[in-house]
Amino acid sequence: MGKQYSEIPDKQIEFIKHQKLFFVGTAANDGRVNISPKGMDTFRVINSKKIVWLNLTGSGNETAAHLLKSNRMTIMFCAFEGKPNILRLYGQARIYHNIDAEYSQYINLFPNIAGSRQIIELDVDLVQTSCGYAVPYMDFKEERNQLKVSMEKKGEDRIKTYWEEKNAQSIDGFKTEIEKNLK
């Protein structure tokens, strides 16, 4: 059965360390709800009440736009191997750009990945586990390298142009403040 905690139990921190995929859910007060799958080596548990993750360049920037409207966020992990488990982290999030001191504080926790555009910090106020009995078994084969290769090929100047063209606002027209990274 599912359980709730006010912080991330050590057992669940260990579970997180072995996951290759997580999902981020955000929503403004109006407009569309966004759920984004995230991978690569982009998630860190700072302590039982705080996590950070590295937001990479994508086709949109919904998470950033939503956090500027409402800072609530849910992160979900699913066990696709081993014992069934679904883990959700709920809390209040902040977004940091490369000009922010917090970005500089956290960026060295992650590998150098071309196209890194923001760091998201989540203060966890509720942790929920559920059974995961209906989640299928799936074997991890390998990370996809298309994003890495694409961003390395673009180079910094073309990445910034891409951010201006594709990441400046959400699909609902909300600003993302990606221009902070262009300075």
XYZ file of C-alpha atoms in Angstrom, residues 20-118:
99
model
C 17.302 6.262 -15.382
C 14.060 8.170 -15.954
C 11.842 10.578 -14.029
C 8.769 12.622 -14.890
C 8.175 16.277 -13.997
C 4.651 17.671 -13.678
C 3.838 21.402 -13.567
C 0.871 23.644 -14.287
C 0.060 27.321 -14.205
C -3.313 28.337 -12.761
C -4.726 28.243 -16.285
C -3.591 26.706 -19.540
C -2.248 23.236 -20.090
C -0.735 20.821 -17.580
C 2.739 19.666 -18.568
C 4.363 16.311 -17.855
C 7.919 15.920 -19.107
C 10.085 12.799 -19.100
C 13.678 13.457 -18.070
C 16.738 11.278 -18.346
C 20.497 11.320 -18.517
C 22.505 12.063 -15.380
C 20.461 15.130 -14.380
C 18.967 14.458 -10.916
C 20.520 14.951 -7.474
C 19.179 14.523 -3.952
C 20.715 17.293 -1.832
C 19.106 16.060 1.390
C 15.851 14.452 2.504
C 13.940 17.716 1.884
C 15.667 19.123 -1.217
C 16.486 17.919 -4.724
C 17.867 19.624 -7.828
C 17.753 18.627 -11.457
C 19.448 19.950 -14.547
C 16.989 21.101 -17.204
C 18.369 20.482 -20.681
C 17.404 22.193 -23.920
C 14.270 20.743 -25.440
C 11.660 21.542 -28.024
C 9.808 23.631 -25.448
C 10.351 25.119 -22.007
C 7.008 24.515 -20.311
C 8.438 23.783 -16.868
C 10.145 27.169 -16.653
C 7.041 29.029 -17.802
C 4.831 27.200 -15.333
C 7.176 27.753 -12.393
C 7.079 31.490 -12.991
C 3.278 31.341 -12.691
C 2.993 28.766 -9.885
C 5.958 27.174 -8.174
C 4.306 23.832 -7.379
C 5.859 20.758 -8.910
C 5.541 16.985 -8.766
C 8.323 14.595 -9.699
C 7.546 10.925 -10.276
C 9.769 7.874 -10.519
C 8.552 4.395 -11.537
C 10.366 1.122 -10.976
C 10.605 -0.631 -14.333
C 13.006 -3.224 -12.927
C 13.036 -5.087 -9.617
C 10.505 -4.531 -6.865
C 7.461 -2.473 -7.965
C 7.424 1.108 -6.708
C 6.079 4.500 -7.691
C 7.582 7.478 -5.886
C 6.228 11.017 -6.066
C 7.951 14.106 -4.667
C 5.705 17.134 -4.169
C 6.857 20.610 -3.313
C 7.724 24.169 -4.185
C 10.292 24.757 -6.916
C 12.597 27.540 -8.024
C 14.303 27.894 -11.359
C 17.883 29.119 -11.677
C 19.571 30.461 -14.791
C 23.282 30.585 -15.532
C 23.491 34.139 -14.130
C 22.148 33.073 -10.709
C 24.456 32.243 -7.789
C 22.456 29.084 -7.088
C 23.099 27.843 -10.624
C 26.833 28.227 -9.992
C 26.431 26.466 -6.639
C 24.754 23.395 -8.178
C 26.106 23.066 -11.733
C 29.229 21.161 -10.662
C 27.033 18.366 -9.294
C 26.293 17.378 -12.890
C 28.392 16.283 -15.845
C 29.111 18.973 -18.428
C 26.219 18.607 -20.881
C 25.911 20.959 -23.854
C 22.536 22.711 -23.846
C 22.138 22.835 -20.065
C 19.694 25.697 -19.688
C 18.415 25.830 -16.095
